[in-house]
Amino acid sequence: DVKVTQSSRYLVKRTGEKVFLECVQDMDHENMFWYRQDPGLGLRLIYFSYDVKMKEKGDIPEGYSVSREKKERFSLILESASTNQTSMYLCASSLTSGSHEQYFGPGTRLTVT
Amino acid sequence: GEDVEQSLFLSVREGDSSVINCTYTDSSSTYLYWYKQEPGAGLQLLTYIFSNMDMKQDQRLTVLLNKKDKHLSLRIADTQTGDSAIYFCAESSGQGGKLIFGQGTELSVKP
């Protein structure tokens, strides 16, 4: 059974703080993704990675960076958190680029005050 | 650019059929997907359809694809309270396994 875990379910941070969101998958998947989910906007892709140390910008990368030092771990970094980054953050992985299914973690609800 | 549109809410009575609709813009999409998100959880793949098909049935789920109108629908027969969730339509963008998601339709099933 594929498992994607995220380091926190809920997180509260202050404006200007550096925030790390961690995601780990246990199925040796090549691709990993970070999305944010906002009501009425659906899921928007922030960054994705198709291999260790490789990263590609998604649709809304501004204000975010990522790190993939090991295949199983994909980190999302908010360099200086702002209130408009308050959102639900979802991590996903897929076996290869041709895979039909992305497997999602439970999400991290981040509040920036 | 690519875009996927869904209505935000649908309310049905238990036992009725639910039909969730989606329109997309990228005619080169190879696959189209339906994902389900239960409260407090991530998304799970429900079903998908290849773009050269016009219908796919899987137990209570029927997917219809009208490629000419770029319209996708998901029909849930005999809807149950456990089907209450947010349903996302998604299309493959062809770039490294990327998916483009719609806004999600929140299905509410009343007993």
PDB file of C-alpha atoms in Angstrom:
ATOM      1  CA  ASP A   1       0.000   0.000   0.000  1.00  0.00           C
ATOM      2  CA  VAL A   2       1.457   3.343  -1.053  1.00  0.00           C
ATOM      3  CA  LYS A   3       1.868   5.794   1.740  1.00  0.00           C
ATOM      4  CA  VAL A   4       2.556   9.495   1.459  1.00  0.00           C
ATOM      5  CA  THR A   5       3.101  11.205   4.781  1.00  0.00           C
ATOM      6  CA  GLN A   6       3.363  14.872   5.590  1.00  0.00           C
ATOM      7  CA  SER A   7       5.199  16.124   8.635  1.00  0.00           C
ATOM      8  CA  SER A   8       2.336  18.091  10.186  1.00  0.00           C
ATOM      9  CA  ARG A   9      -1.454  18.176   9.873  1.00  0.00           C
ATOM     10  CA  TYR A  10      -1.708  21.699  11.279  1.00  0.00           C
ATOM     11  CA  LEU A  11       0.893  24.443  11.480  1.00  0.00           C
ATOM     12  CA  VAL A  12       0.696  28.040  12.697  1.00  0.00           C
ATOM     13  CA  LYS A  13       3.521  30.400  11.796  1.00  0.00           C
ATOM     14  CA  ARG A  14       4.172  34.121  12.005  1.00  0.00           C
ATOM     15  CA  THR A  15       4.668  36.451   9.051  1.00  0.00           C
ATOM     16  CA  GLY A  16       8.304  36.477   7.960  1.00  0.00           C
ATOM     17  CA  GLU A  17       9.188  33.068   9.407  1.00  0.00           C
ATOM     18  CA  LYS A  18      10.902  30.431   7.294  1.00  0.00           C
ATOM     19  CA  VAL A  19       8.640  27.398   7.028  1.00  0.00           C
ATOM     20  CA  PHE A  20       9.517  23.846   6.045  1.00  0.00           C
ATOM     21  CA  LEU A  21       6.871  21.353   4.953  1.00  0.00           C
ATOM     22  CA  GLU A  22       8.128  17.797   4.608  1.00  0.00           C
ATOM     23  CA  CYS A  23       6.727  14.982   2.515  1.00  0.00           C
ATOM     24  CA  VAL A  24       7.869  11.369   2.437  1.00  0.00           C
ATOM     25  CA  GLN A  25       6.717   8.514   0.193  1.00  0.00           C
ATOM     26  CA  ASP A  26       7.591   4.888   0.751  1.00  0.00           C
ATOM     27  CA  MET A  27       7.098   3.371  -2.724  1.00  0.00           C
ATOM     28  CA  ASP A  28      10.211   4.441  -4.620  1.00  0.00           C
ATOM     29  CA  HIS A  29       8.199   6.831  -6.796  1.00  0.00           C
ATOM     30  CA  GLU A  30      10.090   8.985  -9.268  1.00  0.00           C
ATOM     31  CA  ASN A  31       7.742  11.977  -9.317  1.00  0.00           C
ATOM     32  CA  MET A  32       6.701  14.161  -6.410  1.00  0.00           C
ATOM     33  CA  PHE A  33       4.445  17.199  -6.368  1.00  0.00           C
ATOM     34  CA  TRP A  34       3.458  20.058  -4.090  1.00  0.00           C
ATOM     35  CA  TYR A  35       0.027  21.668  -4.455  1.00  0.00           C
ATOM     36  CA  ARG A  36      -1.916  24.230  -2.524  1.00  0.00           C
ATOM     37  CA  GLN A  37      -5.675  23.876  -2.190  1.00  0.00           C
ATOM     38  CA  ASP A  38      -7.910  26.908  -1.703  1.00  0.00           C
ATOM     39  CA  PRO A  39     -11.733  27.004  -1.706  1.00  0.00           C
ATOM     40  CA  GLY A  40     -13.105  27.736  -5.157  1.00  0.00           C
ATOM     41  CA  LEU A  41      -9.663  27.458  -6.767  1.00  0.00           C
ATOM     42  CA  GLY A  42      -9.069  23.730  -6.563  1.00  0.00           C
ATOM     43  CA  LEU A  43      -5.506  22.419  -6.548  1.00  0.00           C
ATOM     44  CA  ARG A  44      -2.734  24.547  -7.967  1.00  0.00           C
ATOM     45  CA  LEU A  45       0.698  23.103  -8.633  1.00  0.00           C
ATOM     46  CA  ILE A  46       3.554  24.881  -6.871  1.00  0.00           C
ATOM     47  CA  TYR A  47       6.574  22.723  -7.801  1.00  0.00           C
ATOM     48  CA  PHE A  48       7.244  19.189  -8.918  1.00  0.00           C
ATOM     49  CA  SER A  49      10.252  16.923  -9.173  1.00  0.00           C
ATOM     50  CA  TYR A  50      10.841  13.955 -11.451  1.00  0.00           C
ATOM     51  CA  ASP A  51      14.153  12.867  -9.972  1.00  0.00           C
ATOM     52  CA  VAL A  52      16.512  13.466  -7.095  1.00  0.00           C
ATOM     53  CA  LYS A  53      17.916  17.015  -7.157  1.00  0.00           C
ATOM     54  CA  MET A  54      15.620  17.885 -10.097  1.00  0.00           C
ATOM     55  CA  LYS A  55      12.813  20.389  -9.763  1.00  0.00           C
ATOM     56  CA  GLU A  56      10.396  22.153 -12.073  1.00  0.00           C
ATOM     57  CA  LYS A  57       8.222  25.180 -11.435  1.00  0.00           C
ATOM     58  CA  GLY A  58       4.501  24.648 -11.441  1.00  0.00           C
ATOM     59  CA  ASP A  59       1.842  27.286 -11.947  1.00  0.00           C
ATOM     60  CA  ILE A  60       2.396  29.307  -8.749  1.00  0.00           C
ATOM     61  CA  PRO A  61       6.047  28.983  -7.621  1.00  0.00           C
ATOM     62  CA  GLU A  62       6.484  32.553  -6.375  1.00  0.00           C
ATOM     63  CA  GLY A  63       7.368  32.714  -2.699  1.00  0.00           C
ATOM     64  CA  TYR A  64       8.233  29.011  -2.530  1.00  0.00           C
ATOM     65  CA  SER A  65      11.248  26.800  -3.091  1.00  0.00           C
ATOM     66  CA  VAL A  66      11.740  23.033  -2.891  1.00  0.00           C
ATOM     67  CA  SER A  67      14.420  20.503  -2.110  1.00  0.00           C
ATOM     68  CA  ARG A  68      14.749  16.877  -3.136  1.00  0.00           C
ATOM     69  CA  GLU A  69      17.990  15.460  -1.762  1.00  0.00           C
ATOM     70  CA  LYS A  70      16.663  11.895  -1.472  1.00  0.00           C
ATOM     71  CA  LYS A  71      14.194  10.085  -3.703  1.00  0.00           C
ATOM     72  CA  GLU A  72      11.649   9.525  -0.966  1.00  0.00           C
ATOM     73  CA  ARG A  73      11.587  13.067   0.441  1.00  0.00           C
ATOM     74  CA  PHE A  74      10.355  16.310  -1.095  1.00  0.00           C
ATOM     75  CA  SER A  75      10.411  19.472   0.981  1.00  0.00           C
ATOM     76  CA  LEU A  76       8.515  22.696   0.382  1.00  0.00           C
ATOM     77  CA  ILE A  77      10.106  25.848   1.780  1.00  0.00           C
ATOM     78  CA  LEU A  78       8.432  29.182   2.385  1.00  0.00           C
ATOM     79  CA  GLU A  79      11.406  31.527   2.624  1.00  0.00           C
ATOM     80  CA  SER A  80       9.467  34.312   4.355  1.00  0.00           C
ATOM     81  CA  ALA A  81       5.896  33.317   5.145  1.00  0.00           C
ATOM     82  CA  SER A  82       3.130  35.773   4.321  1.00  0.00           C
ATOM     83  CA  THR A  83      -0.565  35.770   5.218  1.00  0.00           C
ATOM     84  CA  ASN A  84      -1.547  35.011   1.609  1.00  0.00           C
ATOM     85  CA  GLN A  85       0.255  31.692   1.970  1.00  0.00           C
ATOM     86  CA  THR A  86      -2.319  30.521   4.508  1.00  0.00           C
ATOM     87  CA  SER A  87      -3.698  27.436   2.797  1.00  0.00           C
ATOM     88  CA  MET A  88      -3.941  23.647   2.702  1.00  0.00           C
ATOM     89  CA  TYR A  89      -0.758  22.137   1.244  1.00  0.00           C
ATOM     90  CA  LEU A  90      -0.956  18.717  -0.397  1.00  0.00           C
ATOM     91  CA  CYS A  91       1.955  16.544  -1.402  1.00  0.00           C
ATOM     92  CA  ALA A  92       1.608  13.784  -4.006  1.00  0.00           C
ATOM     93  CA  SER A  93       3.781  11.209  -5.704  1.00  0.00           C
ATOM     94  CA  SER A  94       3.543   9.044  -8.801  1.00  0.00           C
ATOM     95  CA  LEU A  95       5.585   6.074  -9.967  1.00  0.00           C
ATOM     96  CA  THR A  96       6.678   7.530 -13.301  1.00  0.00           C
ATOM     97  CA  SER A  97       5.640  10.303 -15.677  1.00  0.00           C
ATOM     98  CA  GLY A  98       3.378   7.848 -17.506  1.00  0.00           C
ATOM     99  CA  SER A  99       1.559   6.750 -14.359  1.00  0.00           C
ATOM    100  CA  HIS A 100      -2.180   7.366 -14.128  1.00  0.00           C
ATOM    101  CA  GLU A 101      -2.373   7.807 -10.445  1.00  0.00           C
ATOM    102  CA  GLN A 102      -0.967  10.393  -8.127  1.00  0.00           C
ATOM    103  CA  TYR A 103      -0.988   9.341  -4.468  1.00  0.00           C
ATOM    104  CA  PHE A 104      -1.731  12.124  -2.036  1.00  0.00           C
ATOM    105  CA  GLY A 105      -0.760  12.793   1.532  1.00  0.00           C
ATOM    106  CA  PRO A 106      -3.387  13.969   4.061  1.00  0.00           C
ATOM    107  CA  GLY A 107      -2.380  17.617   3.742  1.00  0.00           C
ATOM    108  CA  THR A 108      -0.933  20.288   6.019  1.00  0.00           C
ATOM    109  CA  ARG A 109      -3.172  23.191   6.963  1.00  0.00           C
ATOM    110  CA  LEU A 110      -0.835  26.157   7.337  1.00  0.00           C
ATOM    111  CA  THR A 111      -1.982  29.365   8.993  1.00  0.00           C
ATOM    112  CA  VAL A 112       0.281  32.423   8.772  1.00  0.00           C
ATOM    113  CA  THR A 113      -0.600  35.163  11.254  1.00  0.00           C
TER     114      THR A 113
ATOM    115  CA  GLY B   1      -3.388  27.944 -21.150  1.00  0.00           C
ATOM    116  CA  GLU B   2      -4.993  24.750 -20.002  1.00  0.00           C
ATOM    117  CA  ASP B   3      -8.062  25.142 -17.843  1.00  0.00           C
ATOM    118  CA  VAL B   4     -10.524  22.787 -16.172  1.00  0.00           C
ATOM    119  CA  GLU B   5     -13.896  24.071 -14.934  1.00  0.00           C
ATOM    120  CA  GLN B   6     -16.435  22.531 -12.555  1.00  0.00           C
ATOM    121  CA  SER B   7     -19.436  23.809 -10.662  1.00  0.00           C
ATOM    122  CA  LEU B   8     -18.708  24.139  -6.956  1.00  0.00           C
ATOM    123  CA  PHE B   9     -21.689  22.464  -5.287  1.00  0.00           C
ATOM    124  CA  LEU B  10     -24.195  19.660  -5.879  1.00  0.00           C
ATOM    125  CA  SER B  11     -26.835  18.411  -3.474  1.00  0.00           C
ATOM    126  CA  VAL B  12     -28.789  15.170  -3.975  1.00  0.00           C
ATOM    127  CA  ARG B  13     -30.995  12.848  -1.938  1.00  0.00           C
ATOM    128  CA  GLU B  14     -29.772   9.425  -0.866  1.00  0.00           C
ATOM    129  CA  GLY B  15     -30.646   6.817  -3.510  1.00  0.00           C
ATOM    130  CA  ASP B  16     -30.771   9.341  -6.377  1.00  0.00           C
ATOM    131  CA  SER B  17     -28.160   9.548  -9.136  1.00  0.00           C
ATOM    132  CA  SER B  18     -25.564  12.310  -9.011  1.00  0.00           C
ATOM    133  CA  VAL B  19     -24.038  13.823 -12.121  1.00  0.00           C
ATOM    134  CA  ILE B  20     -20.915  15.945 -11.755  1.00  0.00           C
ATOM    135  CA  ASN B  21     -19.822  17.866 -14.830  1.00  0.00           C
ATOM    136  CA  CYS B  22     -16.477  19.195 -15.999  1.00  0.00           C
ATOM    137  CA  THR B  23     -15.214  21.083 -19.034  1.00  0.00           C
ATOM    138  CA  TYR B  24     -11.600  21.294 -20.135  1.00  0.00           C
ATOM    139  CA  THR B  25      -9.694  23.230 -22.760  1.00  0.00           C
ATOM    140  CA  ASP B  26      -6.693  21.104 -23.746  1.00  0.00           C
ATOM    141  CA  SER B  27      -7.782  18.947 -26.668  1.00  0.00           C
ATOM    142  CA  SER B  28      -4.446  17.094 -26.580  1.00  0.00           C
ATOM    143  CA  SER B  29      -5.118  15.596 -23.128  1.00  0.00           C
ATOM    144  CA  THR B  30      -4.516  11.875 -23.307  1.00  0.00           C
ATOM    145  CA  TYR B  31      -6.291  10.928 -20.105  1.00  0.00           C
ATOM    146  CA  LEU B  32      -8.950  12.528 -17.946  1.00  0.00           C
ATOM    147  CA  TYR B  33      -9.392  11.696 -14.301  1.00  0.00           C
ATOM    148  CA  TRP B  34     -11.838  11.855 -11.416  1.00  0.00           C
ATOM    149  CA  TYR B  35     -10.423  12.155  -7.911  1.00  0.00           C
ATOM    150  CA  LYS B  36     -12.358  12.088  -4.631  1.00  0.00           C
ATOM    151  CA  GLN B  37     -11.432  13.973  -1.461  1.00  0.00           C
ATOM    152  CA  GLU B  38     -13.147  12.944   1.745  1.00  0.00           C
ATOM    153  CA  PRO B  39     -13.223  15.399   4.666  1.00  0.00           C
ATOM    154  CA  GLY B  40      -9.797  15.831   6.264  1.00  0.00           C
ATOM    155  CA  ALA B  41      -8.037  13.622   3.731  1.00  0.00           C
ATOM    156  CA  GLY B  42      -5.947  13.869   0.600  1.00  0.00           C
ATOM    157  CA  LEU B  43      -7.255  12.992  -2.865  1.00  0.00           C
ATOM    158  CA  GLN B  44      -7.796   9.447  -4.101  1.00  0.00           C
ATOM    159  CA  LEU B  45      -8.110   8.384  -7.717  1.00  0.00           C
ATOM    160  CA  LEU B  46     -11.658   7.186  -8.447  1.00  0.00           C
ATOM    161  CA  THR B  47     -11.435   6.431 -12.136  1.00  0.00           C
ATOM    162  CA  TYR B  48      -9.920   7.641 -15.387  1.00  0.00           C
ATOM    163  CA  ILE B  49     -10.775   7.510 -19.083  1.00  0.00           C
ATOM    164  CA  PHE B  50      -8.564   7.424 -22.144  1.00  0.00           C
ATOM    165  CA  SER B  51      -9.336  10.191 -24.609  1.00  0.00           C
ATOM    166  CA  ASN B  52     -10.306   7.804 -27.428  1.00  0.00           C
ATOM    167  CA  MET B  53     -13.132   6.338 -25.324  1.00  0.00           C
ATOM    168  CA  ASP B  54     -16.515   7.928 -24.835  1.00  0.00           C
ATOM    169  CA  MET B  55     -17.752   5.917 -21.869  1.00  0.00           C
ATOM    170  CA  LYS B  56     -16.353   3.896 -19.006  1.00  0.00           C
ATOM    171  CA  GLN B  57     -18.372   2.067 -16.357  1.00  0.00           C
ATOM    172  CA  ASP B  58     -17.057   0.856 -13.021  1.00  0.00           C
ATOM    173  CA  GLN B  59     -19.730  -0.473 -10.632  1.00  0.00           C
ATOM    174  CA  ARG B  60     -21.823   2.560  -9.560  1.00  0.00           C
ATOM    175  CA  LEU B  61     -19.627   4.988 -11.506  1.00  0.00           C
ATOM    176  CA  THR B  62     -20.132   5.948 -15.153  1.00  0.00           C
ATOM    177  CA  VAL B  63     -17.794   8.351 -16.903  1.00  0.00           C
ATOM    178  CA  LEU B  64     -18.934  10.013 -20.126  1.00  0.00           C
ATOM    179  CA  LEU B  65     -16.558  11.885 -22.388  1.00  0.00           C
ATOM    180  CA  ASN B  66     -17.662  14.211 -25.184  1.00  0.00           C
ATOM    181  CA  LYS B  67     -14.379  15.058 -26.847  1.00  0.00           C
ATOM    182  CA  LYS B  68     -15.940  17.401 -29.392  1.00  0.00           C
ATOM    183  CA  ASP B  69     -17.399  19.604 -26.640  1.00  0.00           C
ATOM    184  CA  LYS B  70     -14.483  18.905 -24.239  1.00  0.00           C
ATOM    185  CA  HIS B  71     -17.010  17.808 -21.621  1.00  0.00           C
ATOM    186  CA  LEU B  72     -16.531  15.096 -19.012  1.00  0.00           C
ATOM    187  CA  SER B  73     -19.124  13.855 -16.546  1.00  0.00           C
ATOM    188  CA  LEU B  74     -19.180  11.466 -13.608  1.00  0.00           C
ATOM    189  CA  ARG B  75     -22.441   9.750 -12.761  1.00  0.00           C
ATOM    190  CA  ILE B  76     -22.824   8.041  -9.397  1.00  0.00           C
ATOM    191  CA  ALA B  77     -25.786   5.681  -9.280  1.00  0.00           C
ATOM    192  CA  ASP B  78     -27.711   5.079  -6.036  1.00  0.00           C
ATOM    193  CA  THR B  79     -25.799   7.828  -4.221  1.00  0.00           C
ATOM    194  CA  GLN B  80     -25.087   7.098  -0.564  1.00  0.00           C
ATOM    195  CA  THR B  81     -24.214   9.409   2.354  1.00  0.00           C
ATOM    196  CA  GLY B  82     -20.695   7.962   2.201  1.00  0.00           C
ATOM    197  CA  ASP B  83     -20.341   9.496  -1.268  1.00  0.00           C
ATOM    198  CA  SER B  84     -20.398  12.989   0.283  1.00  0.00           C
ATOM    199  CA  ALA B  85     -17.021  14.456  -0.647  1.00  0.00           C
ATOM    200  CA  ILE B  86     -15.317  16.865  -3.028  1.00  0.00           C
ATOM    201  CA  TYR B  87     -14.855  15.480  -6.541  1.00  0.00           C
ATOM    202  CA  PHE B  88     -12.073  16.803  -8.738  1.00  0.00           C
ATOM    203  CA  CYS B  89     -11.831  16.494 -12.477  1.00  0.00           C
ATOM    204  CA  ALA B  90      -8.267  16.538 -13.866  1.00  0.00           C
ATOM    205  CA  GLU B  91      -6.570  16.332 -17.246  1.00  0.00           C
ATOM    206  CA  SER B  92      -3.052  15.173 -18.024  1.00  0.00           C
ATOM    207  CA  SER B  93      -0.875  17.959 -19.322  1.00  0.00           C
ATOM    208  CA  GLY B  94       1.761  15.700 -20.886  1.00  0.00           C
ATOM    209  CA  GLN B  95       4.605  17.291 -18.942  1.00  0.00           C
ATOM    210  CA  GLY B  96       6.278  14.928 -16.514  1.00  0.00           C
ATOM    211  CA  GLY B  97       3.064  13.469 -15.163  1.00  0.00           C
ATOM    212  CA  LYS B  98       1.552  16.845 -14.364  1.00  0.00           C
ATOM    213  CA  LEU B  99      -2.197  17.074 -13.875  1.00  0.00           C
ATOM    214  CA  ILE B 100      -4.415  20.137 -14.219  1.00  0.00           C
ATOM    215  CA  PHE B 101      -7.222  20.051 -11.654  1.00  0.00           C
ATOM    216  CA  GLY B 102     -10.625  21.709 -11.669  1.00  0.00           C
ATOM    217  CA  GLN B 103     -11.967  23.649  -8.692  1.00  0.00           C
ATOM    218  CA  GLY B 104     -13.699  20.611  -7.235  1.00  0.00           C
ATOM    219  CA  THR B 105     -17.437  19.914  -6.816  1.00  0.00           C
ATOM    220  CA  GLU B 106     -18.646  19.451  -3.263  1.00  0.00           C
ATOM    221  CA  LEU B 107     -21.293  16.715  -3.284  1.00  0.00           C
ATOM    222  CA  SER B 108     -23.718  16.748  -0.386  1.00  0.00           C
ATOM    223  CA  VAL B 109     -25.972  13.701   0.033  1.00  0.00           C
ATOM    224  CA  LYS B 110     -29.043  14.201   2.178  1.00  0.00           C
ATOM    225  CA  PRO B 111     -30.721  11.224   3.859  1.00  0.00           C
TER     226      PRO B 111
END
